[in-house]
PDB file of C-alpha atoms in Angstrom:
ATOM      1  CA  UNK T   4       2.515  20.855 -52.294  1.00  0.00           C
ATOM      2  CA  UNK T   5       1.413  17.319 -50.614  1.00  0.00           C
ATOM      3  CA  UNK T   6      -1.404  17.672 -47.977  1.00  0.00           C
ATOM      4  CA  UNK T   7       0.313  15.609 -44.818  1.00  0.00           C
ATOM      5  CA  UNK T   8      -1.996  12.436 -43.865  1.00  0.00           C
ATOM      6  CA  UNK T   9      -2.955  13.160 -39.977  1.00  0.00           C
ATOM      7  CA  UNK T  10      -3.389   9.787 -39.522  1.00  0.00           C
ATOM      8  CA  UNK T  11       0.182   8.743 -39.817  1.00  0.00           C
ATOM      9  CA  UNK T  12       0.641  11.529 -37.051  1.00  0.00           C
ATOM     10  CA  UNK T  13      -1.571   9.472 -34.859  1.00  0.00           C
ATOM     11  CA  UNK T  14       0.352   6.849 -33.565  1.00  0.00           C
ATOM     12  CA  UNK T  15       3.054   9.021 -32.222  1.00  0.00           C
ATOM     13  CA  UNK T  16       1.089  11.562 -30.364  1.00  0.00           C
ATOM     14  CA  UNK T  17      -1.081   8.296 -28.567  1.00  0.00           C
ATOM     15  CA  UNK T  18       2.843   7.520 -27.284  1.00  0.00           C
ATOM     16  CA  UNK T  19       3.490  10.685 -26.911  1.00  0.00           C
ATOM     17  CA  UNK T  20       0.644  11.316 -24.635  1.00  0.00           C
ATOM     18  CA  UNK T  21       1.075   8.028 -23.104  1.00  0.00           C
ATOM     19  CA  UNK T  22       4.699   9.112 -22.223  1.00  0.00           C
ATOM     20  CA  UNK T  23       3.414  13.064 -20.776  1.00  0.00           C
ATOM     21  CA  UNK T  24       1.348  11.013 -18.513  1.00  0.00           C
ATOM     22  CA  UNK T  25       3.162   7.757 -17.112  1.00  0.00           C
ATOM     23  CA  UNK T  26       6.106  10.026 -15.168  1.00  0.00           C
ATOM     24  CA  UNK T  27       2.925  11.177 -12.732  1.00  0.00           C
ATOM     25  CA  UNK T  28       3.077   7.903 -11.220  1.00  0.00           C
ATOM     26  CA  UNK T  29       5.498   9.106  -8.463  1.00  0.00           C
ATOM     27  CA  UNK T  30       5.987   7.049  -4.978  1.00  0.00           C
ATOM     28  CA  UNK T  31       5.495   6.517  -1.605  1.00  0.00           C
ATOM     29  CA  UNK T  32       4.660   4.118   0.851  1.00  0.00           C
ATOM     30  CA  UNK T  33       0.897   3.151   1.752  1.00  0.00           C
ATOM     31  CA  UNK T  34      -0.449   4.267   5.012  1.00  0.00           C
ATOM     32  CA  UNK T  35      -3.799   4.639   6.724  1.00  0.00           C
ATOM     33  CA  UNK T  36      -5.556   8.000   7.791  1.00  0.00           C
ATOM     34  CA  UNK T  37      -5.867   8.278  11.370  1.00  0.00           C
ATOM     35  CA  UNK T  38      -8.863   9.808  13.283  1.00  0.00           C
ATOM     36  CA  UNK T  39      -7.701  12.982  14.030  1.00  0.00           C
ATOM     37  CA  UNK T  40      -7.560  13.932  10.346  1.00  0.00           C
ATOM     38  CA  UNK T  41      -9.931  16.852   8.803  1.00  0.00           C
ATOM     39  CA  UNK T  42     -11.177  14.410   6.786  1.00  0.00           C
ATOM     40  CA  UNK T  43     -11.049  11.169   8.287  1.00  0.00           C
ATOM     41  CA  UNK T  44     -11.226   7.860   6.083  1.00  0.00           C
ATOM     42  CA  UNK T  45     -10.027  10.231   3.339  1.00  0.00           C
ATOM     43  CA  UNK T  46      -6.390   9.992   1.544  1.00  0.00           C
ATOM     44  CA  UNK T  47      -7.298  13.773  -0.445  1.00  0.00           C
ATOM     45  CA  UNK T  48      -9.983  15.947  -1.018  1.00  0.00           C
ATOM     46  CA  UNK T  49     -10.014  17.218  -4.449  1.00  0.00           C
ATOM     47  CA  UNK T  50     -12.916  19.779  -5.783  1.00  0.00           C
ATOM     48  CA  UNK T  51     -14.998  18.826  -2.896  1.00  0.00           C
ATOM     49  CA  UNK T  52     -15.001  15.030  -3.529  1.00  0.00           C
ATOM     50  CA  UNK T  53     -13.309  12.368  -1.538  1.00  0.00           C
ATOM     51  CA  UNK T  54     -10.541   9.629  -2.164  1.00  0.00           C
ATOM     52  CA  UNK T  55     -11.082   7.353   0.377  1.00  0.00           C
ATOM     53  CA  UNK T  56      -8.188   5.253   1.844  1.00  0.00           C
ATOM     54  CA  UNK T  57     -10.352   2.368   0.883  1.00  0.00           C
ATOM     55  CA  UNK T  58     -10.535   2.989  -2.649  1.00  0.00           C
ATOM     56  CA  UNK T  59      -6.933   3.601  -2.621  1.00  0.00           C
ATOM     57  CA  UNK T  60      -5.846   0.712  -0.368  1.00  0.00           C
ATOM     58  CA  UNK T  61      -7.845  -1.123  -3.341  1.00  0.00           C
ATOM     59  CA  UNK T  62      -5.854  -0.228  -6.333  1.00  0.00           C
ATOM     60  CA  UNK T  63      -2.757  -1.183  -4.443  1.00  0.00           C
ATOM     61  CA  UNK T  64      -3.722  -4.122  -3.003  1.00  0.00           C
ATOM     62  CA  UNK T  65      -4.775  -5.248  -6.862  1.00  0.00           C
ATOM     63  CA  UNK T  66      -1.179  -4.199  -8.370  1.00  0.00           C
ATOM     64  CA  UNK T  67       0.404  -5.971  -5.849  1.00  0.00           C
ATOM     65  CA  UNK T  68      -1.902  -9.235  -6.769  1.00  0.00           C
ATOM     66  CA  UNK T  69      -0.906  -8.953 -10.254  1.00  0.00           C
ATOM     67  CA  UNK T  70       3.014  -8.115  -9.310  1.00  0.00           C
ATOM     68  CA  UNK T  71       3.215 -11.732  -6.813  1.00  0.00           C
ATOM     69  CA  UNK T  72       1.492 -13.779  -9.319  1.00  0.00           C
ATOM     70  CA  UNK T  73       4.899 -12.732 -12.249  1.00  0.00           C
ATOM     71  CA  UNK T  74       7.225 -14.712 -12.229  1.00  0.00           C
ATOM     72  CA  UNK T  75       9.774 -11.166 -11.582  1.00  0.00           C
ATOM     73  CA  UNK T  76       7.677 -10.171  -8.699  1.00  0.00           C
ATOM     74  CA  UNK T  77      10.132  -9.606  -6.150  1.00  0.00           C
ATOM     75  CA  UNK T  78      11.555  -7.216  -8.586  1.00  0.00           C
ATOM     76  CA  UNK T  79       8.450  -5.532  -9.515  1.00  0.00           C
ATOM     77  CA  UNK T  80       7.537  -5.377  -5.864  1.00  0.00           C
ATOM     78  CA  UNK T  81      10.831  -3.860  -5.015  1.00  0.00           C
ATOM     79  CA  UNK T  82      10.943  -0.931  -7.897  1.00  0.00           C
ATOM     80  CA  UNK T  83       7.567   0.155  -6.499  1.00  0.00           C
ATOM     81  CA  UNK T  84       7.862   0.146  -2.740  1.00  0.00           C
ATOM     82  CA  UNK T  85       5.890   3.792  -2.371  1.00  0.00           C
ATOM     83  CA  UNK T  86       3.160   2.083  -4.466  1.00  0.00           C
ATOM     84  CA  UNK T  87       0.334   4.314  -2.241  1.00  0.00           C
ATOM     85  CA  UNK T  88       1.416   7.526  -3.043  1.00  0.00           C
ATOM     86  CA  UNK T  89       2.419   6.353  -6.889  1.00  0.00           C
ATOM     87  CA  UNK T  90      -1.581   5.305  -6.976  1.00  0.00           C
ATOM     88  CA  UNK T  91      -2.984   8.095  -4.905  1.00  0.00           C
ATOM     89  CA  UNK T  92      -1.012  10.917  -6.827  1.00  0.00           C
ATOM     90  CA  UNK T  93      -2.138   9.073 -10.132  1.00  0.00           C
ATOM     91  CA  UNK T  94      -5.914   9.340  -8.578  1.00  0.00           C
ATOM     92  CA  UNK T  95      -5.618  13.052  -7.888  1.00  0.00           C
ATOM     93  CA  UNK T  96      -4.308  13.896 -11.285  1.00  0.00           C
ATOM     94  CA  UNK T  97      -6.885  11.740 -13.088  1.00  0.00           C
ATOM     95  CA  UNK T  98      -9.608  14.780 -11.981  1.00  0.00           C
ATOM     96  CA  UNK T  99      -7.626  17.386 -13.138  1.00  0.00           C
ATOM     97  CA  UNK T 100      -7.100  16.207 -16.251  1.00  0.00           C
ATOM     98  CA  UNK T 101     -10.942  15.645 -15.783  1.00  0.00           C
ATOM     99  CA  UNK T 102     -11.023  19.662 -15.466  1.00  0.00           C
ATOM    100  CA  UNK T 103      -8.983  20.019 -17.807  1.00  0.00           C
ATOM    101  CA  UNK T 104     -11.039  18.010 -20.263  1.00  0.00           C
ATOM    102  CA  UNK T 105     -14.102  19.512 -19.075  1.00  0.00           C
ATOM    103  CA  UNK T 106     -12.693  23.294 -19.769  1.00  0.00           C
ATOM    104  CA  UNK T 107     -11.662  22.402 -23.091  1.00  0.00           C
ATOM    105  CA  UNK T 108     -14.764  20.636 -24.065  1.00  0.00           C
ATOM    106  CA  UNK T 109     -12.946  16.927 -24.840  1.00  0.00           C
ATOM    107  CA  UNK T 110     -14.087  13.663 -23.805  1.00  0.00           C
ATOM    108  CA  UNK T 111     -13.670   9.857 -24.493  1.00  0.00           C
ATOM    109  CA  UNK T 112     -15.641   8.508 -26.521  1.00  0.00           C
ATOM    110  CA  UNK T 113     -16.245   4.730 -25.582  1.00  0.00           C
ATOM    111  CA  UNK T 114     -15.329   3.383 -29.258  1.00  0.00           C
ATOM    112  CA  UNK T 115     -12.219   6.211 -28.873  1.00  0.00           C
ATOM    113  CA  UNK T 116     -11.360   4.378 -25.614  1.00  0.00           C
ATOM    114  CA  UNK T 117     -12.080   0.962 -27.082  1.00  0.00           C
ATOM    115  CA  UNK T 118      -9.486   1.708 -30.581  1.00  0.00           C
ATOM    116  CA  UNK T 119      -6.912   3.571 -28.463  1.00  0.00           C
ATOM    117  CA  UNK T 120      -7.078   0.388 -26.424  1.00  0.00           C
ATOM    118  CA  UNK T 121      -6.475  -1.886 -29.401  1.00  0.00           C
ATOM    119  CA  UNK T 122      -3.839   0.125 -30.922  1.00  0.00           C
ATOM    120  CA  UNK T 123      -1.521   0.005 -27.018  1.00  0.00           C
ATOM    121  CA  UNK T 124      -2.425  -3.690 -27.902  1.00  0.00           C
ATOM    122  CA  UNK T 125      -1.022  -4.070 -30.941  1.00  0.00           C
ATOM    123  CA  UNK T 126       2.006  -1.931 -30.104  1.00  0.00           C
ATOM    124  CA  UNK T 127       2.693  -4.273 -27.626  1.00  0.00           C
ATOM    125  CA  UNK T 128       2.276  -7.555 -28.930  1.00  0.00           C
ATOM    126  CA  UNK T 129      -0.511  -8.866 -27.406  1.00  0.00           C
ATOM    127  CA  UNK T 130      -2.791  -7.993 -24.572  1.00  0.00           C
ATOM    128  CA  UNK T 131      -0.176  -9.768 -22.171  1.00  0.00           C
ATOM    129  CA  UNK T 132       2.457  -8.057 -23.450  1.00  0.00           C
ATOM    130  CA  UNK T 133       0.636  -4.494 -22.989  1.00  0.00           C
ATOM    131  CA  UNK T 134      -0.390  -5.898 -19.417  1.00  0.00           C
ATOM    132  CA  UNK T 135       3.307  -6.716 -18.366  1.00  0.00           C
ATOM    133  CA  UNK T 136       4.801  -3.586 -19.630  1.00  0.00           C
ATOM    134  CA  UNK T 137       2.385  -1.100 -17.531  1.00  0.00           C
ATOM    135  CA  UNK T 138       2.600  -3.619 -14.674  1.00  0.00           C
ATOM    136  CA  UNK T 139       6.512  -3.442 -14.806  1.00  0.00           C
ATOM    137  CA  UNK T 140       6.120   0.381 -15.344  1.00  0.00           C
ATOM    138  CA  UNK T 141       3.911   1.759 -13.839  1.00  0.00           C
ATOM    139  CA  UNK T 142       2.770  -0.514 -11.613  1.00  0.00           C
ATOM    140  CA  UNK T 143      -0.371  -0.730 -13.192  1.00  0.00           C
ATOM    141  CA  UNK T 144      -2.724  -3.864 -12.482  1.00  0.00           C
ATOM    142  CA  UNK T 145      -4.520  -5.386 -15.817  1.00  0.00           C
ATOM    143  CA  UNK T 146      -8.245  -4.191 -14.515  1.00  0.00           C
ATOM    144  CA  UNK T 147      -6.595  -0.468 -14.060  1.00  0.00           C
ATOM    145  CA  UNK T 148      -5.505  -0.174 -17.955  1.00  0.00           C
ATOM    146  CA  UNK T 149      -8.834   1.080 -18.902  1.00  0.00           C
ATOM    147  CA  UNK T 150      -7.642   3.801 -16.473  1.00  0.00           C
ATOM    148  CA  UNK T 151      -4.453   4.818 -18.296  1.00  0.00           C
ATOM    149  CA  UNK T 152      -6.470   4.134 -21.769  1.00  0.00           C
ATOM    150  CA  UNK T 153      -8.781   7.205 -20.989  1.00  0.00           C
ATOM    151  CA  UNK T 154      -6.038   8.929 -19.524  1.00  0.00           C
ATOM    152  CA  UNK T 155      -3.812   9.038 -22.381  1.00  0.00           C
ATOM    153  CA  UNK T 156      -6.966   9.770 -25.301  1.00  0.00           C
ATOM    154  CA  UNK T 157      -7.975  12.855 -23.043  1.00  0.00           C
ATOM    155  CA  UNK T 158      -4.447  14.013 -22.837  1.00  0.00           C
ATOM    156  CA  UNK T 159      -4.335  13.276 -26.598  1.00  0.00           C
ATOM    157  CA  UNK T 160      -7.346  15.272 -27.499  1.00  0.00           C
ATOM    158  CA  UNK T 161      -5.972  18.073 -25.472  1.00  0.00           C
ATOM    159  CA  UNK T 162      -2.797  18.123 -27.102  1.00  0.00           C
ATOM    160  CA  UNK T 163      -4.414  18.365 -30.398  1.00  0.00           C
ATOM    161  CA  UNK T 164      -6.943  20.992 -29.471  1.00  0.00           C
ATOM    162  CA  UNK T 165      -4.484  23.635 -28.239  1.00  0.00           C
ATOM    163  CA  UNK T 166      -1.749  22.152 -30.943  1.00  0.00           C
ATOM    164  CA  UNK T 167       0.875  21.566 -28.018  1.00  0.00           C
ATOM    165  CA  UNK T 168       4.459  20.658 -29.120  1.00  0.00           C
ATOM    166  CA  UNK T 169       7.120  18.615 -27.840  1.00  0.00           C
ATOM    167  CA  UNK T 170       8.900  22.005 -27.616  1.00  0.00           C
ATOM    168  CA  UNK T 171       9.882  23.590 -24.209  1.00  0.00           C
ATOM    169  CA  UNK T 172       7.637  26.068 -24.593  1.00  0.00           C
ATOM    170  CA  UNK T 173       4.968  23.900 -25.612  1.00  0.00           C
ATOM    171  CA  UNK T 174       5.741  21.949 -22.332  1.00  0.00           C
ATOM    172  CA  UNK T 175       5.213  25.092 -20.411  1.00  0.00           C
ATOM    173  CA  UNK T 176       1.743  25.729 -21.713  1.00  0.00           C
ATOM    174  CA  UNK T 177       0.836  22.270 -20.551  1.00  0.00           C
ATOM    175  CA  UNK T 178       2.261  22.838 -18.092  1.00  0.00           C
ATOM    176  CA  UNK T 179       0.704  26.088 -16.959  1.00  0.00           C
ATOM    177  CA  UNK T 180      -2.672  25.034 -17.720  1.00  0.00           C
ATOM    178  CA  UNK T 181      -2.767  22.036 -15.245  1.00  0.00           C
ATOM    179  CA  UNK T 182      -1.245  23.848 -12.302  1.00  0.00           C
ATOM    180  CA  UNK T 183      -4.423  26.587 -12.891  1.00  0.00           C
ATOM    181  CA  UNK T 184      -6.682  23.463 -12.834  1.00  0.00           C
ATOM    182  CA  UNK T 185      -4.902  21.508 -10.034  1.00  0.00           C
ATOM    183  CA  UNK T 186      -5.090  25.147  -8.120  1.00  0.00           C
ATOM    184  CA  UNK T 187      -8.937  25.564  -8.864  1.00  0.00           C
ATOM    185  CA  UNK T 188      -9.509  22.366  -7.665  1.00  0.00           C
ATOM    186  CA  UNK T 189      -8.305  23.002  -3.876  1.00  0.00           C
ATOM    187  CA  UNK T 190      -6.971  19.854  -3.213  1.00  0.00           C
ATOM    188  CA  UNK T 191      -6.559  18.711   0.510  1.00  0.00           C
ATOM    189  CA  UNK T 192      -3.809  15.501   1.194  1.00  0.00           C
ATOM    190  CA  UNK T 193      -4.009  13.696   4.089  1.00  0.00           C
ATOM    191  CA  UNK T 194      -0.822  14.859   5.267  1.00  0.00           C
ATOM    192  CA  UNK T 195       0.460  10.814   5.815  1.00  0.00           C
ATOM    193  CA  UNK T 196       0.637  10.528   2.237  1.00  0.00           C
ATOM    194  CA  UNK T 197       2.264  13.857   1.353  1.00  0.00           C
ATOM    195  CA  UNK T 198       1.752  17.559   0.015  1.00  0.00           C
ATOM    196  CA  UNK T 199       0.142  18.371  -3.110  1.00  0.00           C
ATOM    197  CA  UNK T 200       1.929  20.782  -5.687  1.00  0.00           C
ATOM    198  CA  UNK T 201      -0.248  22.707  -7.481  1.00  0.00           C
ATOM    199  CA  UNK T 202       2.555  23.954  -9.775  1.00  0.00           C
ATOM    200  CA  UNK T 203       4.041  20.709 -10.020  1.00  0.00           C
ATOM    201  CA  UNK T 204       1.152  19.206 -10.232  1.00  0.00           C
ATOM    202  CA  UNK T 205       1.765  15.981  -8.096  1.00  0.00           C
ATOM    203  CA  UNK T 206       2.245  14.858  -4.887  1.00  0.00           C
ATOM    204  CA  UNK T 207       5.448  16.418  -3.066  1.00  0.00           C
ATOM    205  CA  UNK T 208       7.324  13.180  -2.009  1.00  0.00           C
ATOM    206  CA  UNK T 209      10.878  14.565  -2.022  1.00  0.00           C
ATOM    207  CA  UNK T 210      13.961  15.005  -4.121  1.00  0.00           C
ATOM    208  CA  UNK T 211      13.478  11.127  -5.692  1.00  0.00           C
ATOM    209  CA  UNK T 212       9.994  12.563  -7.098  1.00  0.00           C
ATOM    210  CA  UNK T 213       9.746  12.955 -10.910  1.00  0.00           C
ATOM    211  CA  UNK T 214       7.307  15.418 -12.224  1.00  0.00           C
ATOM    212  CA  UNK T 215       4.570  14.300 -14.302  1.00  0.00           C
ATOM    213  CA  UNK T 216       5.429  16.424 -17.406  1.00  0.00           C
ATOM    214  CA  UNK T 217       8.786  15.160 -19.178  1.00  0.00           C
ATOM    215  CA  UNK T 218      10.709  16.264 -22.236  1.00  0.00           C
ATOM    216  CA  UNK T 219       9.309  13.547 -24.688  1.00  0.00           C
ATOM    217  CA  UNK T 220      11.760  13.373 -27.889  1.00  0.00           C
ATOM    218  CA  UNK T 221      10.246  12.250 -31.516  1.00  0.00           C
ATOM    219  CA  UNK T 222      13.153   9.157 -30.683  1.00  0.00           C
ATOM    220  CA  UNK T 223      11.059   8.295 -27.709  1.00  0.00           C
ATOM    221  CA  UNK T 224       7.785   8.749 -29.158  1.00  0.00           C
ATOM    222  CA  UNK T 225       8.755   6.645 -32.112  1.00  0.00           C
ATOM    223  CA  UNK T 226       9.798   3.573 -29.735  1.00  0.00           C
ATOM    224  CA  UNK T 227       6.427   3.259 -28.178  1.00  0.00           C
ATOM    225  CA  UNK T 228       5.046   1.947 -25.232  1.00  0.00           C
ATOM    226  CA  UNK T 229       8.569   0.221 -24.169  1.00  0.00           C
ATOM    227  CA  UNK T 230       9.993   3.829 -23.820  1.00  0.00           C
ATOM    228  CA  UNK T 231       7.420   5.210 -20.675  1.00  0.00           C
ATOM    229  CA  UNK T 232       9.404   6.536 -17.824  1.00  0.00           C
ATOM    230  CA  UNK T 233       8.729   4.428 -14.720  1.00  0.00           C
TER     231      UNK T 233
END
């Protein structure tokens, strides 16, 4: 009997990771927090720590640089009207998985970050071509990938440490383990920008919301980056 060579196993849980992640990048429009909030100047609250409106006026306001300076950018503009609440319910989940990570003793290593980089490169011909697929996806401005590149090699490691499989039930226990983390974490929205679902783990923006944790097939995981919901 033939021992099975991990590493060919690699590239398809990266995409496969990359894919669990990407649908979290629901929408809905950007607005400002008004004074008579619990937490003024704050979008959310999550494990005591503030998301200011600032910081998340920021990351929109540099997606929608990079989105008018392509040459499809009133179509990339118009696919991600509710750009604020996409970025702000990205934001949110990026410290739970930070629990999560945490709990399970994983981190990112910086030459994990920098090769898990490389290989979302190479998988997409070039660093413009990785840079015009998340921007078209996922909205995602070229000085945010280092974002989604952490993102995806803690969800990665996590996957691998509890051996989580595209199964239904190993969806569940994903599942299951961030809505216990997102719950922990108490997490107060600004009520402009939405609710937050702890078992859904994502911002409550109506029936057009997809959750953050999809069905990924070994078909979709074999096609890559090109594949990511949007």
């Amino acid at each position: 009997m033939h021992r099975r060579d991990r590493r060919h196993d690699r590239p398809a849980r990266r995409r496969t990771a990359l894919a669990l992640s990407a649908a979290l990048l629901a929408a809905a429009p950007l607005l400002t927090a008004c004074g008579g909030d619990a937490h003024p100047g704050a979008a959310a609250v999550v494990g005591g720590e503030r998301i200011d409106v600032s910081s998340l006026q920021a990351q929109v306001r540099a997606a929608r640089e990079a989105q008018s300076s392509s040459p499809q950018s009133a179509q990339l503009i118009a696919a991600t009207g509710d750009l604020g609440r996409q970025k702000l319910n990205g934001m949110i989940f990026d410290r739970i998985l930070g629990r999560v990570a945490a709990d399970q003793g994983v981190g990112a290593s910086r030459a994990e970050l920098q090769q898990t980089r490389e290989a979302f490169v190479r998988d997409n011909g070039g660093e413009e071509g990785l840079e015009a697929v998340l921007l078209q996806q996922q909205g995602v401005a070229p000085g945010q990938i280092d974002d989604v590149v952490r993102r995806n090699v803690l969800m990665t490691k996590i996957v691998e440490k509890l051996g989580i499989t595209e199964t239904p039930e190993g969806q569940q226990k994903l599942q299951e383990l961030f809505a216990a983390a997102s719950k922990s974490l108490d997490i107060d929205v600004n009520p402009r920008y939405g609710a937050w679902d702890d078992t859904k783990v994502q911002l409550d923006a109506g029936a057009d919301t997809a959750p953050w944790l999809v069905r990924v097939t070994p078909d979709q995981a074999a096609a890559g980056a090109e594949q990511l919901p949007g």
